[in-house]
Amino acid sequence: MNRDNQTLCKNCPAYNPAGQKMEYLGTAYEDSNYRIALAGNPNTGKSSVFNNLTGLHQHTGNWPGKTVTRAKGAFRYNHCKYEITDLPGTYSLLSTSEDEEVARDYILFDKPDVTVIVVDATRLERNLNLVLQILEITDKAVLCLNLMDEAVRNGIRIDIRALSRRLGIPVVPASARRREGMGALLEAIEEVVTGTFQCRRHSIGARPPELQEAVVALRRKLKELYPDIQSPDWIALRLLEGDRRITDALKNNAWYVQNTSVDGMRNAEEVLELAASLRRNTGRDIHDGIVEAIYKKAAVIAGESVYQGSGDKVYAKDLQIDRIVTSKRWGFPIMFLLLALVFWITIIGANYPSGWLSDILLERLYPLLKEWTVMAGFPSWLTGVLIDGAYLAGAWVIAVMLPPMAIFFPMFTLLEDLGYLPRIAFNLDGIYRKVGAHGKQALSMSMGFGCNAAGVVAARIIDSPRERLIAIITNNFSLCNGRWPTQILIAGIFIGACVPPALDGVITAAAVIFVALLGIALSFGVSWMLSRTVLQGEVSTFSLELPPYRPPRFWQTLYTSLIDRTVFVLWRAVIFALPAGVVIWLVANIRIGGASLAVHFIDWSDPFAALFGLNGVILLAYIIAIPANEIVIPTILMLTVIHTGITGVGSGTGVMFELDSVPGTAAILYAGGWTLLTGINVMFFSLLHNPCSTTIFTIYKETGSVKWTLVASLLPVVMGLVLTFIVAQVWYLCV
């Protein structure tokens, strides 16, 4: 595309909803004129609005609770620069979960110039609960009535003017997925921050009489002692309920308290004593009273503004589908069949691009690089380190890891965009609750089948720190795409060989599926153990909203899956694989006393490894190939050739290799002393060993704790050694 065409595209309303008046600034939010908070319930399209205004590509999906951290961006409109913060999606500001505190504290304490509240137009009454809470904190707000296209499809009509008059703020209909209404939203934001639109402070009112009297009394005291205090009604309510954050803020003369004196502490104590006294005198659950008042007000406003037409048929269709996919009879079979289909397509589909990449990187480019280093006069050891070590490790990771991730993640994201993933969490919630975990762990577990590092990141959607940690620690029990090839290869060689050729494929597949299901069972078991020992605690309340089924956005899904997930994870894996390749080459080629370091370690560890039905080659391979599961088999083949002295295979002594022929691979393994027991225990140990380096690094980044990173890394190893030891000892007794 030439420069003139690019200019025309940027001036197109479809690309730039406000014409030349608006400019994307990405993350360049420093020195902004105004600050915007973007708030709303989960799954209302906040991230889509954020992306439309900033030009960024924050991942969006049809899953409640996608945004669990604050994302910042910026744009320029009418020569003014705006900083916009996408707050975590939350249903309320009255609780104490992490996402609710992040959203509430930013609006209350950071005092943005305007809060854009994004609501689902198809579920306005429920969304109004949060809207009313925000409007008690600030009157500088704009209501973005998103998903209007779905409202129209469902026969829902909304009186925009009546809703705006009732709330006292601008109301803008929009469809962020289609980039509709963004221009009007920008105009409304500008009108509020410049004072062109005078917003009206909103109060819930209509509270139970005793609660309202308590609010009035406490508000009077707050205004008396702190004349400049903001949102006195809302602060009074939170003090009556005993909100810890608000109480601490009052004691510390924080944020909203102005013109304090040396008597500030005495004033705070006076207010808190009055709040405690009023709390006792109300004689009822204050929280329930507040919630009841909000729900009543939301129902009244929705009743005055929303008109339901013929859309019941659409809702009825969603309900009919849910009666099947979430039923006790069909829910689990459909879930397992659908996930099995995704895995099958991933494995089968990845064979062709993986073979293509292997041909380019290993069969063609590798020999050329070797020739180039010889022509350039590189010493043999440097060629070995750079080409036979670092390059080969990186090439294998790319060839083996990239294709399945590039297939799995888009398919998984399409299911997410469709709205099916929350149904999986719904089906598994009962099991997770019984083991002391969170139903949303179903998402992180499923994501872990593609990549454990991505599964660890996906655990962010779990609000409870305790339950999020359980999900992170147990994610390695999901059989990631780097371990599927190992499982399939070993099962085909050793398990499939035990049955007639006609049943070879079926039995091989069954063995691999058994190992994957064992991983799921162990994740439940370890979750149960952790929740009753070192991570004790009450299971958090899980109110899961099942979003409507929506047509997936194929091209956007493909882009976000490849950039946000596939490329991100692959880049980390390659970074860790390169030094691992160097270490592998050094271990295989540094010689002491006529034998390599690898041979010395293998001879020394063989008796110990035999206790677990393994051998020294396998132990060493899993130690030095820790950065990437994709290079375990090439490392095993190389070490077996070195230790046995086999000639005529591979690219040279001490160089990792793989064979296209399964019988050829089998011959090398059998020559290395492998038996059926070895094959079985390698399959178990491939499931239960330490996470790869990429996952370990991601665990540390997500937890910020060395202790929990070590627990997550060592626990599977211990379990793997225990399981293989038991299997080996039983085998030795029976065979």
XYZ file of C-alpha atoms in Angstrom:
735
model
C 0.000 0.000 0.000
C 1.424 3.428 -0.945
C 1.542 6.461 1.333
C -1.453 8.183 -0.339
C -3.643 5.137 0.188
C -2.576 4.920 3.831
C -3.634 8.544 4.339
C -7.010 7.866 2.755
C -7.544 4.860 5.041
C -6.745 6.866 8.177
C -9.253 9.516 7.152
C -11.934 6.892 6.514
C -14.681 6.859 9.190
C -14.363 3.069 9.467
C -10.722 3.501 10.465
C -11.000 6.744 12.375
C -14.514 7.380 13.742
C -13.877 11.035 14.461
C -12.167 11.901 11.190
C -9.009 13.978 11.374
C -9.926 15.244 14.866
C -8.809 11.984 16.482
C -5.332 10.408 16.591
C -4.224 7.102 18.097
C -1.315 7.482 20.539
C -0.948 3.905 21.760
C 0.867 3.864 25.103
C 2.201 7.433 24.862
C 0.027 8.715 27.701
C 2.552 10.990 29.426
C 1.697 14.701 29.792
C -1.999 14.155 29.026
C -4.514 16.965 29.377
C -7.267 14.723 30.747
C -7.542 11.273 32.331
C -10.318 8.801 31.539
C -11.343 5.750 33.575
C -12.979 2.943 31.608
C -15.258 0.931 33.896
C -17.997 -1.652 33.521
C -19.199 -5.177 34.166
C -17.144 -8.063 32.763
C -17.892 -8.959 29.150
C -19.463 -5.635 28.182
C -16.849 -4.731 25.566
C -14.613 -2.418 27.602
C -11.460 -3.736 25.978
C -12.981 -3.252 22.512
C -13.757 0.391 23.362
C -10.215 0.772 24.721
C -8.710 -0.654 21.521
C -10.903 1.572 19.315
C -9.775 4.712 21.114
C -6.067 3.929 21.529
C -5.276 1.819 18.471
C -3.844 -0.859 20.744
C -4.718 -4.543 20.574
C -5.577 -5.583 24.113
C -6.979 -9.116 23.943
C -10.761 -9.285 24.006
C -13.036 -12.282 24.335
C -16.533 -13.463 25.126
C -15.547 -14.386 28.670
C -16.502 -12.566 31.876
C -13.467 -11.141 33.635
C -10.962 -10.745 30.822
C -9.422 -7.507 32.107
C -7.872 -8.231 35.495
C -5.169 -5.576 35.518
C -5.170 -1.914 34.569
C -4.247 -1.266 30.928
C -3.279 2.256 29.883
C -3.352 3.950 26.521
C -3.812 7.360 24.960
C -5.363 9.269 22.072
C -5.594 12.846 20.868
C -8.943 14.482 20.129
C -9.435 18.109 19.060
C -5.851 18.934 19.981
C -6.239 17.607 23.543
C -4.391 14.540 24.779
C -6.328 11.935 26.772
C -4.956 9.162 28.979
C -7.393 6.241 29.268
C -7.179 3.469 31.865
C -9.081 0.224 31.287
C -10.103 -0.933 34.768
C -10.837 -4.563 35.695
C -14.367 -5.649 34.904
C -16.454 -5.836 38.055
C -20.104 -6.311 38.997
C -19.908 -4.130 42.107
C -17.798 -1.660 44.062
C -19.148 -2.898 47.380
C -17.063 -6.017 47.842
C -13.414 -6.559 48.651
C -12.123 -8.661 45.758
C -8.962 -7.475 44.071
C -10.582 -6.348 40.830
C -13.321 -4.413 42.643
C -10.789 -2.626 44.870
C -8.614 -1.692 41.868
C -11.584 -0.197 40.006
C -13.045 1.572 43.058
C -9.761 3.010 44.315
C -8.866 4.457 40.928
C -12.225 6.213 40.547
C -12.336 7.433 44.155
C -8.737 8.245 44.949
C -7.142 9.017 41.569
C -10.144 11.150 40.549
C -10.134 10.804 36.741
C -11.577 13.721 34.785
C -14.316 11.485 33.385
C -15.380 7.873 33.929
C -16.717 6.096 30.844
C -19.052 3.339 32.042
C -19.488 0.622 29.415
C -22.695 -1.391 29.798
C -24.323 -4.256 27.922
C -27.434 -2.847 26.234
C -29.048 -6.299 26.256
C -28.747 -6.517 30.061
C -29.155 -2.910 31.086
C -30.985 -3.453 34.379
C -28.250 -5.702 35.756
C -25.505 -3.350 34.519
C -27.202 -0.345 36.134
C -26.270 -1.692 39.553
C -22.624 -0.768 38.925
C -23.567 2.459 37.141
C -25.484 3.712 40.175
C -22.579 2.882 42.485
C -20.108 4.775 40.302
C -22.420 7.791 40.079
C -22.479 8.031 43.859
C -18.695 8.435 43.771
C -18.404 10.814 40.819
C -20.776 12.854 38.681
C -18.276 13.238 35.829
C -19.274 10.225 33.791
C -20.437 9.068 30.361
C -22.571 5.969 29.813
C -21.486 3.958 26.761
C -24.459 1.796 25.815
C -22.510 -0.940 24.061
C -23.700 -4.009 22.120
C -26.587 -2.057 20.589
C -26.440 -4.326 17.541
C -27.288 -7.296 19.750
C -30.009 -5.295 21.486
C -31.602 -4.599 18.110
C -31.246 -8.256 17.156
C -33.001 -9.180 20.397
C -35.843 -6.711 19.807
C -34.769 -4.397 22.667
C -35.469 -0.648 22.378
C -33.867 1.864 24.768
C -35.025 5.449 25.231
C -31.620 7.143 25.207
C -32.905 10.601 26.203
C -35.017 9.284 29.070
C -32.068 7.288 30.385
C -29.763 10.319 30.150
C -32.263 12.547 31.995
C -32.740 9.928 34.705
C -29.015 9.432 35.313
C -27.918 13.011 34.722
C -25.027 12.061 32.399
C -24.554 11.685 28.607
C -25.659 8.331 27.185
C -24.085 7.129 23.918
C -25.347 4.071 21.985
C -22.481 2.092 20.444
C -21.302 -1.188 19.010
C -17.583 -1.335 19.728
C -17.029 -4.557 17.811
C -18.258 -2.771 14.679
C -16.565 0.520 15.638
C -19.991 2.239 15.691
C -20.682 5.142 18.044
C -17.045 5.932 18.812
C -17.260 9.415 17.345
C -20.289 10.268 19.498
C -18.495 8.832 22.520
C -15.509 11.112 21.938
C -17.807 14.130 21.681
C -19.554 13.195 24.934
C -16.201 12.774 26.710
C -15.108 16.207 25.521
C -18.381 17.796 26.662
C -17.996 16.391 30.179
C -14.316 17.257 30.723
C -14.808 20.812 29.399
C -18.006 21.370 31.385
C -20.176 21.806 28.272
C -22.400 19.058 29.650
C -23.174 19.688 33.316
C -23.526 16.269 34.897
C -25.857 15.900 37.842
C -24.755 14.154 41.021
C -26.821 11.044 41.564
C -27.952 9.489 44.802
C -29.563 6.111 45.297
C -32.102 7.367 47.830
C -35.047 5.157 48.798
C -32.970 3.252 51.330
C -34.530 1.587 54.383
C -35.511 4.409 56.787
C -33.083 3.475 59.567
C -30.217 3.161 57.068
C -31.075 6.509 55.430
C -31.159 8.233 58.828
C -27.723 6.803 59.620
C -26.366 8.014 56.263
C -27.741 11.534 56.831
C -26.269 11.741 60.347
C -22.842 10.505 59.253
C -22.834 12.706 56.164
C -23.529 15.747 58.369
C -20.596 14.881 60.596
C -18.269 14.339 57.604
C -19.210 17.693 56.064
C -18.743 19.404 59.431
C -15.246 18.055 60.023
C -14.107 17.827 56.376
C -15.843 20.604 54.388
C -14.059 19.684 51.139
C -14.760 15.968 51.244
C -15.937 14.388 47.986
C -18.857 11.917 47.704
C -19.920 12.181 51.361
C -23.011 9.962 50.937
C -21.020 7.126 49.406
C -18.221 7.418 51.959
C -20.800 7.399 54.751
C -22.264 4.163 53.387
C -18.847 2.518 53.195
C -17.983 3.620 56.754
C -21.286 2.243 58.021
C -20.449 -1.070 56.405
C -16.948 -1.028 57.913
C -14.964 -0.841 54.678
C -11.305 -1.282 55.655
C -9.833 0.763 52.812
C -12.091 3.746 53.411
C -11.498 3.547 57.177
C -7.713 3.534 56.659
C -7.961 6.425 54.200
C -9.867 8.464 56.782
C -7.302 7.708 59.504
C -4.422 8.670 57.218
C -6.036 11.864 55.934
C -5.746 10.444 52.431
C -6.781 11.609 48.976
C -10.271 12.924 49.350
C -9.691 14.745 52.642
C -8.547 18.359 52.213
C -7.538 21.141 54.603
C -6.829 18.786 57.474
C -5.290 20.115 60.683
C -3.330 18.700 63.589
C -6.673 17.523 64.893
C -7.114 15.239 61.870
C -6.664 12.040 63.888
C -9.141 13.203 66.522
C -11.649 14.056 63.772
C -11.199 10.622 62.198
C -11.772 8.906 65.550
C -14.920 10.959 66.091
C -16.304 9.955 62.681
C -15.440 6.274 63.169
C -17.044 6.207 66.641
C -20.224 7.710 65.212
C -20.193 5.187 62.340
C -19.812 2.284 64.792
C -22.657 3.608 66.936
C -24.967 4.098 63.958
C -24.055 0.658 62.646
C -25.249 -0.906 65.897
C -28.448 1.120 65.910
C -29.550 0.139 62.412
C -30.300 -3.357 63.682
C -29.912 -4.998 60.272
C -27.355 -6.113 57.721
C -26.211 -2.817 56.218
C -24.758 -4.459 53.107
C -28.067 -6.118 52.308
C -29.844 -2.810 52.780
C -27.478 -1.020 50.391
C -27.721 -3.738 47.747
C -31.512 -3.855 48.049
C -31.775 -0.088 47.472
C -29.500 -0.253 44.422
C -31.429 -3.127 42.858
C -34.747 -1.345 43.357
C -33.446 1.872 41.794
C -31.936 -0.021 38.848
C -35.238 -1.810 38.234
C -37.150 1.485 38.235
C -34.775 3.191 35.794
C -34.685 0.174 33.476
C -38.467 -0.035 33.557
C -38.712 3.591 32.397
C -36.114 3.270 29.614
C -36.127 -0.267 28.200
C -38.764 -1.846 25.984
C -38.595 -5.545 25.174
C -39.867 -6.561 21.761
C -39.577 -9.799 19.851
C -36.097 -10.716 21.043
C -37.349 -13.415 23.363
C -36.830 -15.883 20.532
C -33.084 -15.169 20.497
C -32.820 -15.605 24.267
C -34.896 -18.771 24.004
C -32.473 -20.187 21.449
C -29.497 -19.515 23.766
C -31.392 -21.180 26.618
C -32.170 -24.221 24.473
C -28.495 -24.621 23.600
C -27.469 -24.172 27.243
C -29.916 -26.828 28.387
C -27.857 -29.251 26.314
C -24.221 -28.059 26.684
C -24.536 -27.435 30.433
C -26.756 -30.414 31.308
C -25.590 -33.142 33.669
C -26.200 -35.749 30.951
C -24.668 -34.108 27.883
C -22.459 -31.321 29.248
C -19.328 -33.382 29.945
C -19.492 -35.600 26.810
C -19.895 -32.555 24.568
C -17.078 -30.761 26.384
C -14.656 -33.692 26.060
C -15.592 -34.364 22.425
C -15.142 -30.702 21.484
C -11.791 -30.394 23.251
C -10.693 -33.734 21.746
C -11.602 -32.364 18.302
C -9.508 -29.251 18.951
C -6.528 -31.394 20.033
C -6.942 -33.763 17.072
C -7.065 -30.908 14.556
C -4.048 -29.351 16.267
C -1.965 -32.547 16.158
C -2.958 -33.549 12.622
C -2.857 -30.031 11.246
C 0.527 -29.267 12.775
C 2.247 -32.170 10.993
C 2.414 -30.418 7.637
C 3.708 -26.959 8.658
C 6.001 -28.601 11.208
C 7.491 -30.801 8.478
C 7.812 -27.774 6.216
C 9.601 -25.730 8.884
C 11.819 -28.690 9.767
C 12.799 -29.085 6.128
C 13.734 -25.395 5.837
C 15.448 -24.916 9.202
C 17.079 -28.324 9.697
C 17.489 -29.958 6.291
C 18.403 -26.918 4.209
C 19.531 -23.992 6.357
C 21.493 -26.027 8.917
C 23.974 -27.537 6.380
C 24.385 -24.121 4.748
C 25.256 -22.541 8.093
C 27.769 -25.314 8.765
C 29.391 -24.743 5.369
C 29.441 -20.991 5.918
C 31.236 -21.313 9.259
C 33.840 -23.634 7.701
C 34.394 -21.196 4.828
C 34.657 -18.339 7.308
C 37.371 -20.203 9.187
C 35.471 -20.668 12.447
C 37.151 -23.064 14.881
C 35.278 -26.344 15.222
C 34.300 -25.681 18.830
C 32.725 -22.330 17.936
C 30.780 -23.936 15.082
C 29.602 -26.597 17.506
C 28.471 -24.093 20.126
C 26.724 -21.722 17.720
C 25.327 -24.056 15.043
C 25.194 -27.589 16.506
C 24.114 -26.225 19.874
C 22.260 -22.898 19.960
C 20.910 -22.906 16.403
C 19.662 -26.507 16.433
C 17.876 -26.024 19.775
C 16.171 -22.846 18.563
C 15.262 -24.421 15.213
C 13.635 -27.429 16.872
C 11.621 -25.250 19.217
C 10.322 -23.198 16.279
C 9.599 -26.214 14.059
C 7.867 -28.262 16.758
C 6.260 -25.546 18.894
C 5.065 -22.902 16.423
C 2.635 -24.919 14.234
C 0.547 -26.479 17.035
C 0.332 -23.185 18.931
C -0.623 -21.333 15.739
C -3.513 -23.799 15.350
C -4.531 -24.421 18.975
C -4.639 -20.830 20.242
C -6.856 -19.469 17.412
C -9.263 -22.398 17.790
C -9.332 -21.949 21.547
C -9.906 -18.203 21.162
C -12.749 -18.840 18.685
C -14.462 -20.987 21.335
C -13.894 -18.148 23.786
C -15.322 -15.570 21.366
C -18.304 -17.800 20.664
C -19.090 -17.891 24.377
C -18.496 -21.607 25.001
C -15.592 -21.342 27.476
C -17.778 -19.991 30.319
C -19.935 -23.101 29.800
C -16.875 -25.275 30.415
C -16.249 -23.406 33.677
C -19.917 -23.875 34.579
C -19.683 -27.638 34.006
C -16.482 -28.013 36.025
C -17.321 -25.562 38.806
C -18.851 -28.253 41.029
C -15.731 -30.425 40.866
C -13.379 -27.524 41.485
C -15.424 -26.350 44.464
C -15.216 -29.833 45.999
C -11.412 -29.751 45.775
C -11.222 -26.203 47.182
C -10.389 -24.479 43.886
C -12.150 -21.996 41.604
C -14.397 -22.837 38.661
C -12.492 -20.430 36.404
C -9.491 -22.755 36.768
C -11.134 -24.688 33.937
C -9.985 -21.965 31.550
C -6.363 -21.959 32.713
C -6.283 -25.768 32.660
C -7.652 -25.881 29.098
C -5.227 -23.178 27.979
C -2.401 -25.225 29.501
C -3.018 -27.982 26.961
C -1.737 -25.537 24.361
C 1.050 -24.056 26.472
C 1.572 -24.146 30.232
C 3.018 -20.617 30.212
C -0.172 -19.323 28.562
C -2.225 -21.297 31.099
C -0.346 -19.630 33.957
C -1.100 -16.186 32.495
C -4.765 -17.163 32.001
C -5.043 -17.743 35.776
C -5.250 -13.937 36.116
C -9.011 -14.125 35.645
C -9.295 -15.794 39.084
C -9.905 -13.052 41.656
C -8.844 -14.909 44.797
C -5.017 -14.887 45.261
C -5.209 -18.284 47.022
C -7.212 -19.947 44.263
C -5.142 -18.240 41.544
C -2.003 -19.722 43.122
C -3.569 -23.200 43.149
C -4.363 -22.839 39.441
C -0.787 -21.749 38.677
C 0.849 -24.573 40.660
C -1.325 -27.285 39.086
C -1.200 -26.006 35.498
C 1.843 -28.125 34.639
C -0.375 -31.210 34.902
C -2.019 -30.123 31.638
C -0.180 -31.905 28.834
C 1.179 -29.019 26.716
C 1.832 -29.174 22.963
C 5.577 -29.578 23.574
C 4.918 -32.927 25.267
C 2.272 -34.312 22.909
C 4.825 -35.421 20.252
C 6.864 -37.277 22.882
C 3.751 -39.025 24.191
C 2.589 -40.027 20.710
C 6.044 -41.246 19.616
C 6.739 -43.350 22.727
C 3.194 -44.752 22.832
C 3.442 -45.741 19.164
C 6.786 -47.495 19.628
C 6.144 -49.336 22.902
C 2.383 -49.484 23.600
C 1.189 -49.893 20.026
C 3.733 -52.652 19.452
C 1.984 -54.807 22.082
C -1.207 -55.236 20.038
C -2.043 -56.440 16.531
C -1.275 -53.920 13.740
C -4.988 -53.333 13.137
C -5.356 -51.959 16.685
C -2.031 -50.091 16.782
C -3.464 -46.608 16.126
C -6.420 -47.001 18.479
C -4.358 -48.311 21.382
C -1.688 -45.646 20.876
C -4.313 -42.893 20.950
C -5.963 -44.444 24.008
C -2.627 -44.524 25.858
C -1.955 -40.853 25.149
C -5.495 -39.867 26.166
C -5.078 -41.876 29.389
C -1.953 -39.882 30.275
C -3.761 -36.588 29.539
C -6.736 -37.632 31.715
C -4.315 -38.703 34.454
C -2.926 -35.168 34.387
C -6.426 -33.734 34.841
C -7.116 -36.114 37.735
C -3.821 -35.153 39.382
C -4.638 -31.449 39.020
C -7.852 -32.097 40.981
C -6.002 -34.153 43.584
C -3.192 -31.647 44.099
C -5.707 -28.774 44.231
C -7.541 -30.652 46.991
C -4.281 -31.270 48.883
C -3.105 -27.658 48.626
C -6.493 -26.228 49.648
C -6.387 -28.303 52.837
C -2.753 -27.732 53.772
C -0.520 -24.798 52.812
C -3.244 -22.916 50.906
C -6.202 -23.353 53.219
C -9.167 -21.036 52.855
C -12.805 -20.724 51.986
C -13.795 -21.266 48.373
C -14.696 -17.857 46.968
C -18.161 -17.171 45.674
C -18.302 -17.762 41.938
C -21.167 -15.958 40.270
C -20.660 -16.842 36.630
C -22.608 -14.968 34.001
C -23.136 -17.030 30.863
C -22.681 -14.549 28.012
C -24.842 -14.759 24.889
C -23.543 -16.804 21.966
C -21.904 -14.478 19.441
C -20.469 -15.060 15.969
C -16.684 -15.294 16.371
C -14.541 -12.600 14.762
C -12.241 -14.794 12.697
C -9.574 -12.352 11.497
C -9.317 -10.442 14.773
C -9.134 -13.751 16.621
C -6.387 -14.954 14.299
C -4.394 -11.768 14.826
C -4.706 -11.603 18.610
C -4.018 -15.316 19.011
C -0.877 -15.203 16.902
C 0.516 -11.966 18.352
C -0.684 -11.981 21.975
C -0.231 -15.659 22.646
C 1.696 -17.630 20.022
C 4.503 -15.194 19.197
C 4.823 -14.063 22.833
C 5.222 -17.614 24.163
C 7.405 -18.739 21.242
C 9.788 -15.806 21.704
C 10.296 -16.672 25.370
C 10.832 -20.339 24.510
C 13.472 -19.556 21.871
C 15.331 -17.233 24.264
C 15.600 -20.050 26.827
C 16.321 -22.745 24.199
C 19.415 -21.068 22.726
C 21.613 -21.297 25.861
C 20.215 -24.772 26.520
C 21.500 -25.867 23.113
C 24.944 -24.554 24.027
C 24.919 -26.492 27.313
C 23.774 -29.685 25.578
C 26.590 -29.468 23.037
C 29.194 -28.769 25.716
C 28.052 -31.686 27.895
C 28.184 -34.012 24.897
C 31.565 -32.829 23.581
C 33.741 -31.890 26.554
C 35.825 -34.989 27.299
C 37.498 -36.097 30.507
C 39.587 -39.247 30.574
C 38.613 -40.237 27.036
C 34.853 -39.948 27.638
C 32.442 -37.029 27.450
C 30.794 -35.457 30.475
C 27.528 -36.959 29.247
C 28.936 -40.521 29.321
C 30.342 -40.039 32.830
C 26.970 -38.811 34.121
C 25.035 -41.585 32.367
C 27.282 -44.346 33.785
C 27.068 -42.818 37.258
C 23.288 -42.329 37.257
C 22.197 -45.565 35.555
C 21.790 -47.582 38.809
C 19.790 -44.775 40.403
C 17.617 -44.322 37.296
C 16.877 -48.071 37.194
C 14.971 -47.708 40.485
C 12.449 -45.615 38.531
C 12.342 -47.797 35.408
C 14.420 -45.223 33.523
C 18.092 -44.873 32.570
C 20.863 -42.294 32.843
C 20.275 -41.021 29.302
C 16.683 -40.077 30.140
C 17.624 -38.375 33.404
C 20.363 -36.320 31.745
C 18.109 -35.371 28.824
C 15.427 -34.026 31.140
C 18.020 -32.096 33.143
C 19.824 -30.331 30.284
C 16.736 -29.962 28.080
C 14.718 -28.216 30.815
C 14.211 -25.004 28.756
C 12.054 -26.714 26.125
C 10.225 -30.054 26.003
C 10.574 -29.958 22.209
C 14.285 -30.852 22.362
C 13.986 -33.797 24.779
C 13.704 -36.522 22.100
C 16.554 -35.119 19.931
C 18.680 -34.946 23.081
C 17.790 -38.537 24.081
C 18.702 -39.841 20.610
C 22.028 -37.985 20.609
C 22.955 -39.196 24.114
C 21.958 -42.783 23.266
C 24.201 -42.768 20.203
C 27.097 -41.357 22.255
C 26.666 -43.880 25.069
C 26.164 -46.976 22.893
C 28.635 -46.088 20.155
C 26.091 -46.509 17.346
C 27.410 -45.195 14.023
C 25.793 -44.100 10.779
C 22.977 -42.033 12.304
C 22.651 -38.362 13.104
C 24.698 -35.394 11.932
C 27.791 -36.223 13.926
C 28.946 -37.104 17.414
C 27.464 -34.858 20.071
C 24.893 -33.276 17.731
C 21.141 -33.435 18.432
C 19.068 -35.130 15.755
C 15.693 -36.634 14.947
C 14.724 -39.325 12.454
C 11.775 -39.208 10.059
C 11.452 -42.978 10.430
C 9.640 -44.232 13.540
C 11.200 -47.731 13.153
C 14.648 -46.095 12.955
C 13.960 -44.173 16.170
C 12.682 -47.367 17.798
C 15.852 -49.236 16.800
C 18.057 -46.631 18.530
C 15.933 -46.696 21.704
C 15.925 -50.495 21.857
C 19.695 -50.453 21.332
C 19.890 -48.132 24.325
C 18.228 -50.786 26.504
C 14.670 -49.422 26.450
C 11.884 -51.831 27.371
C 8.101 -51.573 27.671
C 8.613 -50.441 31.282
C 10.971 -47.679 30.096
C 8.415 -46.480 27.539
C 5.563 -46.443 30.081
C 7.569 -44.562 32.703
C 8.910 -42.046 30.170
C 5.282 -41.265 29.291
C 4.500 -40.771 32.981
C 7.653 -38.730 33.594
C 6.942 -36.607 30.510
C 3.659 -35.678 32.197
C 5.153 -35.276 35.674
C 8.404 -33.386 35.543
C 9.453 -29.800 36.079
C 7.876 -27.145 33.877
C 9.938 -25.803 30.987
C 12.025 -22.670 31.573
C 9.459 -20.455 29.838
C 6.750 -21.635 32.222
C 9.004 -21.339 35.281
C 9.864 -17.756 34.330
C 6.174 -16.979 33.748
C 5.242 -18.452 37.143
C 7.778 -16.180 38.806
C 6.520 -13.140 36.881
C 2.902 -13.894 37.846
C 3.511 -14.750 41.523
C 6.539 -12.573 42.279
C 7.579 -15.307 44.698
C 10.683 -17.505 44.603
C 9.056 -19.866 47.115
C 5.949 -20.590 45.062
C 7.977 -20.798 41.859
C 10.100 -23.511 43.475
C 6.980 -25.324 44.734
C 5.413 -25.257 41.263
C 8.684 -26.480 39.713
C 9.663 -29.217 42.164
C 6.261 -30.658 43.109
C 5.685 -32.349 39.708
C 9.227 -33.777 39.746
C 8.700 -35.370 43.153
C 5.336 -36.763 42.046
C 6.877 -38.088 38.830
C 9.670 -39.875 40.676
C 7.204 -41.375 43.185
C 4.870 -42.616 40.428
C 7.643 -44.103 38.258
C 9.239 -45.718 41.340
C 5.957 -47.432 42.260
C 5.352 -48.603 38.678
C 8.930 -49.894 38.376
C 8.869 -51.808 41.663
C 5.515 -53.406 40.847
C 6.876 -54.310 37.390
C 10.026 -55.893 38.842
C 7.918 -57.962 41.254
C 5.436 -59.162 38.638
C 7.607 -59.652 35.538
